[in-house]
Amino acid sequence: MDFHIVTVSGDGIGPDVVEQGKRILDKVGEKFGHSFQFEEQLAGGVAIDATGEPLPEQTVEACLKSDSVLLGAVGGPKWDNLPNVRPEQALLGLRSRLGLFANLRPAELFAQLAAASPLKPEIIGHELDLLIVRELTGGIYFGEHGRSADGHAAWDTEAYSTPEIERVLRVGFDAAAKRRGKLTVVDKANILETSRLWREVARAMAAEHPDIQCEYLYVDNCAMQLIRDPKQFDVIVTSNMFGDILSDEASMLAGSIGMLASASLGDRASSKGILGMYEPIHGSAPDIADQDLANPIATILSCAMMLRYSFDLQAEADAVRSAVERVLDKGYRTGDIYSEGTQKVGTKEMGALIAAEI
Ligand code: IPM
Ligand code: MG
């Protein structure tokens, strides 16, 4: 099959890691008889430099026409103090314009990297595999924001409707059904009305999913439980802001943020499946940009998620994953996951090693 992928390399190490993602997809294409065509578009700081806007309309239109989007990273100190524009607006814009309401963030600790987790071995064990499903186009990120006339009061509004909650919960229930069958709905229902609505909707859906063990947890408790006993979790589903916070916390359990992939999905069909946006969860790390130092594995695993979720190419996705595992087994590491006795390699070599294992 032929796939048309828009790459939004963005800023900092974005281009370094996207280059390796493309290399991996090319190798998958060669091995499995697919062809991936890439089209680069601007977003973030590079787009501000080139056009004055963080998210040019042309980029949105190209993404809407594509089969899938591979994003590197956006942002950097160069664009931190501009009046009225920020590179991060590109991310929010892409999420909402592409209708990507469900953000899947797996926190996985590979056995080979168990020593990189800051948790004691008796807590983390050898492996960790949990999935955070974060609502991505609603809640306080997209509610009404405002400032009083005198500038001394401000507000941001958390708002959710039943259909918005239902569609992201459905992604959570489906994911749990394919995994270990446990779903944790995280909220602040002791305080927030939106959270009480989340619980109501979740309880009604749980009644229709007797196969899933569904439980409810307040977000503060969840933050604590993630450190106390992360293995109790399978799938966590939560609102936009709680998901933002908990997914950073969970990423740390997995050792290096340089390993973690993500998928943002909606219900818009592309010509080859479901339109999605795939990106490493790390940022643009401008201090190491263009020096062959970044870990490309998060982006490569994001490409595996693209194969799995947008294109339903399960064997291809598995092949990428096992290639990553074999390279780790052989002892190759980028600087962020290096430990004594392993062999340090750069961004490009890591990409080449993984491609060679496919
Ligand atoms: C994330 C990031 C973004 C968010 C920022 C950069 C807008 O933290 O993807 O988690 O808050 O969603
Ligand atoms: Mg975040």
Tab-separated table of C-alpha atoms and ligand atoms in Angstrom:
chain	number	residue	atom	x	y	z
A	1	MET	CA	0.000	0.000	0.000
A	2	ASP	CA	0.986	3.641	-0.482
A	3	PHE	CA	0.869	5.994	2.462
A	4	HIS	CA	1.138	9.758	2.416
A	5	ILE	CA	2.680	11.111	5.621
A	6	VAL	CA	3.096	14.752	6.560
A	7	THR	CA	6.198	15.314	8.661
A	8	VAL	CA	6.242	18.338	10.934
A	9	SER	CA	9.821	18.228	12.159
A	10	GLY	CA	9.536	21.513	14.017
A	11	ASP	CA	12.283	22.899	16.242
A	12	GLY	CA	15.385	21.828	18.150
A	13	ILE	CA	15.969	18.082	17.980
A	14	GLY	CA	12.682	17.615	16.082
A	15	PRO	CA	14.430	17.326	12.691
A	16	ASP	CA	17.123	14.973	14.127
A	17	VAL	CA	14.581	12.450	15.380
A	18	VAL	CA	12.070	12.737	12.527
A	19	GLU	CA	14.859	11.902	10.070
A	20	GLN	CA	15.347	8.587	11.901
A	21	GLY	CA	11.602	7.909	12.028
A	22	LYS	CA	11.476	8.273	8.242
A	23	ARG	CA	14.432	5.948	7.872
A	24	ILE	CA	12.606	3.285	9.882
A	25	LEU	CA	9.371	3.651	7.898
A	26	ASP	CA	11.364	3.413	4.656
A	27	LYS	CA	12.877	0.155	5.883
A	28	VAL	CA	9.447	-1.172	6.889
A	29	GLY	CA	8.214	-0.257	3.404
A	30	GLU	CA	11.074	-2.120	1.760
A	31	LYS	CA	10.585	-5.255	3.898
A	32	PHE	CA	6.799	-5.432	3.809
A	33	GLY	CA	6.112	-3.992	0.362
A	34	HIS	CA	4.627	-0.605	1.252
A	35	SER	CA	5.589	2.825	0.110
A	36	PHE	CA	5.678	5.831	2.404
A	37	GLN	CA	5.734	9.278	0.842
A	38	PHE	CA	6.796	12.140	3.083
A	39	GLU	CA	5.873	15.797	2.798
A	40	GLU	CA	7.471	18.276	5.232
A	41	GLN	CA	5.358	21.143	6.621
A	42	LEU	CA	6.129	23.958	9.039
A	43	ALA	CA	4.847	24.421	12.579
A	44	GLY	CA	6.221	25.969	15.762
A	45	GLY	CA	9.232	28.287	15.914
A	46	VAL	CA	10.422	27.508	12.389
A	47	ALA	CA	6.970	28.484	11.125
A	48	ILE	CA	7.056	31.747	13.110
A	49	ASP	CA	10.429	32.548	11.528
A	50	ALA	CA	9.232	31.729	8.018
A	51	THR	CA	5.666	33.073	8.068
A	52	GLY	CA	5.057	34.971	11.317
A	53	GLU	CA	2.538	32.369	12.481
A	54	PRO	CA	3.106	29.214	14.558
A	55	LEU	CA	0.628	27.162	12.529
A	56	PRO	CA	0.233	28.217	8.896
A	57	GLU	CA	-3.051	27.229	7.276
A	58	GLN	CA	-1.109	25.352	4.616
A	59	THR	CA	0.209	22.976	7.290
A	60	VAL	CA	-3.271	22.251	8.635
A	61	GLU	CA	-4.597	21.603	5.150
A	62	ALA	CA	-1.740	19.277	4.250
A	63	CYS	CA	-2.278	17.328	7.502
A	64	LEU	CA	-6.014	17.025	6.842
A	65	LYS	CA	-5.283	15.545	3.415
A	66	SER	CA	-2.605	13.139	4.670
A	67	ASP	CA	-2.893	9.568	5.918
A	68	SER	CA	-0.983	10.440	9.082
A	69	VAL	CA	1.221	13.075	10.677
A	70	LEU	CA	4.654	12.550	12.243
A	71	LEU	CA	5.652	15.418	14.513
A	72	GLY	CA	9.092	16.096	16.007
A	73	ALA	CA	8.941	18.843	18.634
A	74	VAL	CA	8.130	22.538	18.796
A	75	GLY	CA	9.413	25.436	20.882
A	76	GLY	CA	12.645	26.900	22.184
A	77	PRO	CA	14.007	29.926	24.057
A	78	LYS	CA	14.341	31.867	20.813
A	79	TRP	CA	10.544	32.207	20.623
A	80	ASP	CA	9.761	32.478	24.337
A	81	ASN	CA	9.303	36.219	24.570
A	82	LEU	CA	7.424	37.188	21.441
A	83	PRO	CA	4.287	39.277	21.890
A	84	ASN	CA	1.115	37.231	21.160
A	85	VAL	CA	2.641	34.168	19.508
A	86	ARG	CA	4.099	31.015	21.004
A	87	PRO	CA	5.274	27.891	19.182
A	88	GLU	CA	3.072	25.758	21.497
A	89	GLN	CA	-0.008	27.293	19.857
A	90	ALA	CA	0.869	25.124	16.868
A	91	LEU	CA	0.365	21.977	18.937
A	92	LEU	CA	-2.989	23.016	20.355
A	93	GLY	CA	-4.066	24.188	16.906
A	94	LEU	CA	-3.138	20.891	15.259
A	95	ARG	CA	-4.927	18.888	17.949
A	96	SER	CA	-8.146	20.835	17.630
A	97	ARG	CA	-8.146	21.379	13.848
A	98	LEU	CA	-7.446	17.689	13.195
A	99	GLY	CA	-10.024	16.635	15.810
A	100	LEU	CA	-7.506	14.565	17.793
A	101	PHE	CA	-9.456	14.106	21.011
A	102	ALA	CA	-7.670	11.061	22.408
A	103	ASN	CA	-4.008	11.128	23.315
A	104	LEU	CA	-2.439	7.737	24.004
A	105	ARG	CA	0.704	7.890	26.098
A	106	PRO	CA	2.162	4.513	26.979
A	107	ALA	CA	4.653	4.535	29.858
A	108	GLU	CA	6.745	1.520	29.219
A	109	LEU	CA	9.947	0.519	30.903
A	110	PHE	CA	11.965	-1.867	28.773
A	111	ALA	CA	13.571	-4.632	30.831
A	112	GLN	CA	16.953	-3.685	29.324
A	113	LEU	CA	16.667	-0.229	30.907
A	114	ALA	CA	15.266	-1.211	34.318
A	115	ALA	CA	18.254	0.423	36.024
A	116	ALA	CA	17.322	3.800	34.498
A	117	SER	CA	14.084	4.069	36.496
A	118	PRO	CA	14.417	6.199	39.627
A	119	LEU	CA	12.161	3.765	41.516
A	120	LYS	CA	13.659	0.942	43.558
A	121	PRO	CA	13.746	-2.415	41.743
A	122	GLU	CA	11.353	-3.953	44.307
A	123	ILE	CA	8.724	-1.384	43.318
A	124	ILE	CA	9.234	-1.112	39.592
A	125	GLY	CA	10.269	-4.744	38.960
A	126	HIS	CA	11.778	-5.478	35.555
A	127	GLU	CA	9.131	-4.001	33.396
A	128	LEU	CA	6.356	-1.477	33.470
A	129	ASP	CA	3.580	-1.140	30.938
A	130	LEU	CA	0.768	1.295	31.531
A	131	LEU	CA	-1.177	3.485	29.156
A	132	ILE	CA	-2.497	6.959	29.817
A	133	VAL	CA	-5.411	8.050	27.647
A	134	ARG	CA	-5.651	11.825	27.898
A	135	GLU	CA	-8.578	13.868	26.566
A	136	LEU	CA	-6.924	16.336	24.186
A	137	THR	CA	-9.310	18.868	22.672
A	138	GLY	CA	-11.454	19.992	25.609
A	139	GLY	CA	-11.347	20.937	29.260
A	140	ILE	CA	-9.477	23.890	30.684
A	141	TYR	CA	-7.064	24.063	27.734
A	142	PHE	CA	-9.913	25.037	25.436
A	143	GLY	CA	-12.456	26.617	27.824
A	144	GLU	CA	-13.024	30.327	28.178
A	145	HIS	CA	-9.928	32.240	29.289
A	146	GLY	CA	-10.108	35.802	30.496
A	147	ARG	CA	-8.674	38.746	32.343
A	148	SER	CA	-10.560	41.486	34.158
A	149	ALA	CA	-10.397	45.046	32.854
A	150	ASP	CA	-7.929	46.115	35.546
A	151	GLY	CA	-5.727	43.082	34.824
A	152	HIS	CA	-5.751	41.878	38.416
A	153	ALA	CA	-8.095	38.910	38.058
A	154	ALA	CA	-7.955	36.037	35.567
A	155	TRP	CA	-9.861	32.826	34.840
A	156	ASP	CA	-9.638	29.640	32.803
A	157	THR	CA	-12.700	27.452	32.527
A	158	GLU	CA	-12.971	23.677	32.688
A	159	ALA	CA	-15.955	22.523	30.637
A	160	TYR	CA	-16.908	19.086	29.302
A	161	SER	CA	-19.986	17.730	27.573
A	162	THR	CA	-21.260	14.152	27.751
A	163	PRO	CA	-20.352	13.346	24.104
A	164	GLU	CA	-16.812	14.662	24.626
A	165	ILE	CA	-16.389	12.474	27.697
A	166	GLU	CA	-18.012	9.444	26.111
A	167	ARG	CA	-15.801	9.345	23.033
A	168	VAL	CA	-12.551	9.480	24.970
A	169	LEU	CA	-13.788	6.966	27.556
A	170	ARG	CA	-14.629	4.635	24.686
A	171	VAL	CA	-10.979	4.786	23.611
A	172	GLY	CA	-10.047	3.885	27.203
A	173	PHE	CA	-12.458	0.939	27.410
A	174	ASP	CA	-11.312	-0.380	24.012
A	175	ALA	CA	-7.660	-0.101	24.974
A	176	ALA	CA	-8.266	-1.885	28.291
A	177	ALA	CA	-10.123	-4.683	26.484
A	178	LYS	CA	-7.056	-5.289	24.278
A	179	ARG	CA	-4.678	-5.131	27.257
A	180	ARG	CA	-5.114	-6.424	30.823
A	181	GLY	CA	-8.755	-5.422	31.206
A	182	LYS	CA	-8.433	-2.725	33.846
A	183	LEU	CA	-9.487	0.908	33.440
A	184	THR	CA	-8.873	3.652	35.999
A	185	VAL	CA	-10.916	6.835	35.551
A	186	VAL	CA	-9.021	9.710	37.177
A	187	ASP	CA	-10.772	12.912	38.261
A	188	LYS	CA	-11.397	15.266	41.150
A	189	ALA	CA	-15.040	14.331	41.700
A	190	ASN	CA	-14.947	15.378	45.348
A	191	ILE	CA	-14.630	18.995	44.153
A	192	LEU	CA	-15.343	19.478	40.463
A	193	GLU	CA	-18.720	19.275	38.730
A	194	THR	CA	-17.041	18.314	35.436
A	195	SER	CA	-15.480	15.352	37.256
A	196	ARG	CA	-18.870	14.265	38.584
A	197	LEU	CA	-20.142	14.249	35.013
A	198	TRP	CA	-17.107	12.170	33.943
A	199	ARG	CA	-17.986	9.623	36.661
A	200	GLU	CA	-21.644	9.481	35.681
A	201	VAL	CA	-20.787	8.837	32.053
A	202	ALA	CA	-18.098	6.311	33.004
A	203	ARG	CA	-20.458	4.399	35.334
A	204	ALA	CA	-23.051	4.062	32.576
A	205	MET	CA	-20.410	2.813	30.146
A	206	ALA	CA	-18.893	0.446	32.719
A	207	ALA	CA	-22.282	-1.249	33.035
A	208	GLU	CA	-22.021	-2.082	29.339
A	209	HIS	CA	-18.467	-3.429	29.721
A	210	PRO	CA	-18.727	-6.120	32.416
A	211	ASP	CA	-15.462	-7.601	31.093
A	212	ILE	CA	-13.539	-4.483	32.162
A	213	GLN	CA	-12.594	-3.840	35.768
A	214	CYS	CA	-13.386	-0.145	36.048
A	215	GLU	CA	-12.263	1.892	39.039
A	216	TYR	CA	-12.282	5.575	39.996
A	217	LEU	CA	-9.463	7.531	41.568
A	218	TYR	CA	-8.982	11.145	42.592
A	219	VAL	CA	-6.103	12.741	40.736
A	220	ASP	CA	-4.072	13.541	43.862
A	221	ASN	CA	-4.320	9.933	44.995
A	222	CYS	CA	-3.428	8.747	41.502
A	223	ALA	CA	-0.280	10.908	41.498
A	224	MET	CA	0.730	9.212	44.750
A	225	GLN	CA	-0.220	5.675	43.651
A	226	LEU	CA	1.866	6.024	40.475
A	227	ILE	CA	4.980	6.200	42.631
A	228	ARG	CA	3.820	3.867	45.421
A	229	ASP	CA	2.730	0.983	43.201
A	230	PRO	CA	2.707	1.760	39.451
A	231	LYS	CA	2.061	-1.875	38.541
A	232	GLN	CA	-1.535	-1.645	39.778
A	233	PHE	CA	-2.390	0.354	36.632
A	234	ASP	CA	-3.252	-0.865	33.165
A	235	VAL	CA	-5.133	1.970	31.398
A	236	ILE	CA	-5.708	5.382	32.974
A	237	VAL	CA	-8.225	7.701	31.314
A	238	THR	CA	-8.514	11.337	32.302
A	239	SER	CA	-9.118	14.959	31.332
A	240	ASN	CA	-6.778	17.169	29.336
A	241	MET	CA	-4.945	18.866	32.195
A	242	PHE	CA	-4.815	15.921	34.591
A	243	GLY	CA	-3.490	13.820	31.702
A	244	ASP	CA	-0.831	16.399	30.929
A	245	ILE	CA	0.454	16.252	34.486
A	246	LEU	CA	0.149	12.511	35.130
A	247	SER	CA	1.792	11.595	31.836
A	248	ASP	CA	4.920	13.572	32.731
A	249	GLU	CA	5.004	11.810	36.070
A	250	ALA	CA	4.538	8.391	34.475
A	251	SER	CA	7.238	9.101	31.890
A	252	MET	CA	9.798	9.397	34.654
A	253	LEU	CA	8.962	5.883	35.880
A	254	ALA	CA	10.077	4.623	32.509
A	255	GLY	CA	13.609	5.920	32.950
A	256	SER	CA	14.129	8.295	30.069
A	257	ILE	CA	11.657	10.581	28.428
A	258	GLY	CA	13.687	9.850	25.294
A	259	MET	CA	11.973	6.446	25.066
A	260	LEU	CA	8.313	7.419	25.194
A	261	ALA	CA	6.017	7.575	22.193
A	262	SER	CA	2.549	8.992	21.776
A	263	ALA	CA	-0.412	8.882	19.445
A	264	SER	CA	-3.194	11.437	19.102
A	265	LEU	CA	-6.312	10.067	17.482
A	266	GLY	CA	-9.746	11.277	16.496
A	267	ASP	CA	-12.472	9.741	14.432
A	268	ARG	CA	-11.619	11.329	11.109
A	269	ALA	CA	-10.922	8.717	8.468
A	270	SER	CA	-7.959	9.095	6.127
A	271	SER	CA	-7.766	7.227	2.844
A	272	LYS	CA	-5.811	4.469	4.637
A	273	GLY	CA	-7.376	4.297	8.102
A	274	ILE	CA	-7.734	6.764	10.940
A	275	LEU	CA	-5.974	10.099	10.726
A	276	GLY	CA	-3.575	10.408	13.651
A	277	MET	CA	-0.666	12.481	14.818
A	278	TYR	CA	2.345	10.682	16.255
A	279	GLU	CA	5.091	12.283	18.278
A	280	PRO	CA	7.728	11.596	20.893
A	281	ILE	CA	6.621	12.992	24.226
A	282	HIS	CA	9.926	14.775	24.820
A	283	GLY	CA	10.423	18.429	23.910
A	284	SER	CA	12.709	20.195	21.455
A	285	ALA	CA	15.873	20.138	23.649
A	286	PRO	CA	17.500	23.056	21.766
A	287	ASP	CA	20.770	22.641	23.700
A	288	ILE	CA	21.513	19.334	21.940
A	289	ALA	CA	19.874	20.076	18.580
A	290	ASP	CA	21.740	19.139	15.420
A	291	GLN	CA	24.606	17.464	17.299
A	292	ASP	CA	23.676	13.836	16.724
A	293	LEU	CA	22.954	13.451	20.461
A	294	ALA	CA	19.168	12.993	20.665
A	295	ASN	CA	17.604	9.615	21.339
A	296	PRO	CA	15.456	8.768	18.282
A	297	ILE	CA	13.739	5.777	19.950
A	298	ALA	CA	10.656	7.705	21.143
A	299	THR	CA	10.047	8.851	17.566
A	300	ILE	CA	10.718	5.392	16.167
A	301	LEU	CA	8.240	3.878	18.633
A	302	SER	CA	5.773	6.611	17.630
A	303	CYS	CA	6.141	5.371	14.051
A	304	ALA	CA	5.305	1.884	15.337
A	305	MET	CA	2.156	3.343	16.909
A	306	MET	CA	1.284	4.949	13.562
A	307	LEU	CA	1.572	1.578	11.834
A	308	ARG	CA	-0.593	-0.007	14.526
A	309	TYR	CA	-3.329	2.590	15.091
A	310	SER	CA	-3.655	4.496	11.826
A	311	PHE	CA	-2.824	1.770	9.316
A	312	ASP	CA	-3.682	-1.431	11.209
A	313	LEU	CA	-0.306	-2.904	10.192
A	314	GLN	CA	0.246	-5.030	13.287
A	315	ALA	CA	3.095	-7.231	12.021
A	316	GLU	CA	4.956	-4.149	10.806
A	317	ALA	CA	4.483	-2.393	14.172
A	318	ASP	CA	5.695	-5.505	16.025
A	319	ALA	CA	8.754	-5.655	13.761
A	320	VAL	CA	9.752	-2.096	14.716
A	321	ARG	CA	9.297	-2.804	18.408
A	322	SER	CA	11.350	-5.968	18.383
A	323	ALA	CA	14.058	-4.232	16.370
A	324	VAL	CA	14.317	-1.637	19.155
A	325	GLU	CA	14.501	-4.401	21.766
A	326	ARG	CA	17.233	-6.267	19.894
A	327	VAL	CA	19.361	-3.146	19.588
A	328	LEU	CA	18.962	-2.531	23.331
A	329	ASP	CA	19.796	-6.210	23.980
A	330	LYS	CA	23.010	-5.770	22.044
A	331	GLY	CA	23.958	-2.975	24.414
A	332	TYR	CA	23.682	0.111	22.204
A	333	ARG	CA	22.561	3.286	23.988
A	334	THR	CA	22.250	6.994	23.249
A	335	GLY	CA	23.656	9.337	25.906
A	336	ASP	CA	20.388	9.724	27.851
A	337	ILE	CA	20.131	5.968	28.531
A	338	TYR	CA	23.838	5.189	28.665
A	339	SER	CA	25.223	3.250	31.607
A	340	GLU	CA	28.657	1.743	32.176
A	341	GLY	CA	29.354	-1.345	30.121
A	342	THR	CA	27.052	-0.332	27.264
A	343	GLN	CA	28.086	1.213	23.983
A	344	LYS	CA	27.281	4.850	23.354
A	345	VAL	CA	26.007	5.785	19.884
A	346	GLY	CA	24.611	8.925	18.246
A	347	THR	CA	21.166	9.651	16.837
A	348	LYS	CA	21.982	8.521	13.305
A	349	GLU	CA	23.768	5.348	14.302
A	350	MET	CA	20.921	4.366	16.619
A	351	GLY	CA	18.491	4.833	13.707
A	352	ALA	CA	20.730	2.797	11.391
A	353	LEU	CA	21.111	-0.023	13.948
A	354	ILE	CA	17.355	-0.284	14.447
A	355	ALA	CA	16.687	-0.156	10.687
A	356	ALA	CA	19.183	-2.973	10.197
A	357	GLU	CA	17.229	-5.175	12.637
A	358	ILE	CA	13.936	-4.823	10.730
B	1	IPM	C1	2.272	18.040	26.181
B	1	IPM	C2	2.838	19.417	26.368
B	1	IPM	C3	1.843	20.409	25.797
B	1	IPM	C4	0.556	20.292	26.589
B	1	IPM	C5	2.328	21.867	25.766
B	1	IPM	C6	3.669	22.007	25.082
B	1	IPM	C7	1.308	22.756	25.123
B	1	IPM	O1	3.119	19.657	27.705
B	1	IPM	O2	2.035	17.650	25.018
B	1	IPM	O3	2.101	17.343	27.174
B	1	IPM	O4	0.423	20.897	27.661
B	1	IPM	O5	-0.331	19.576	26.133
B	2	MG	MG	2.858	17.973	28.959
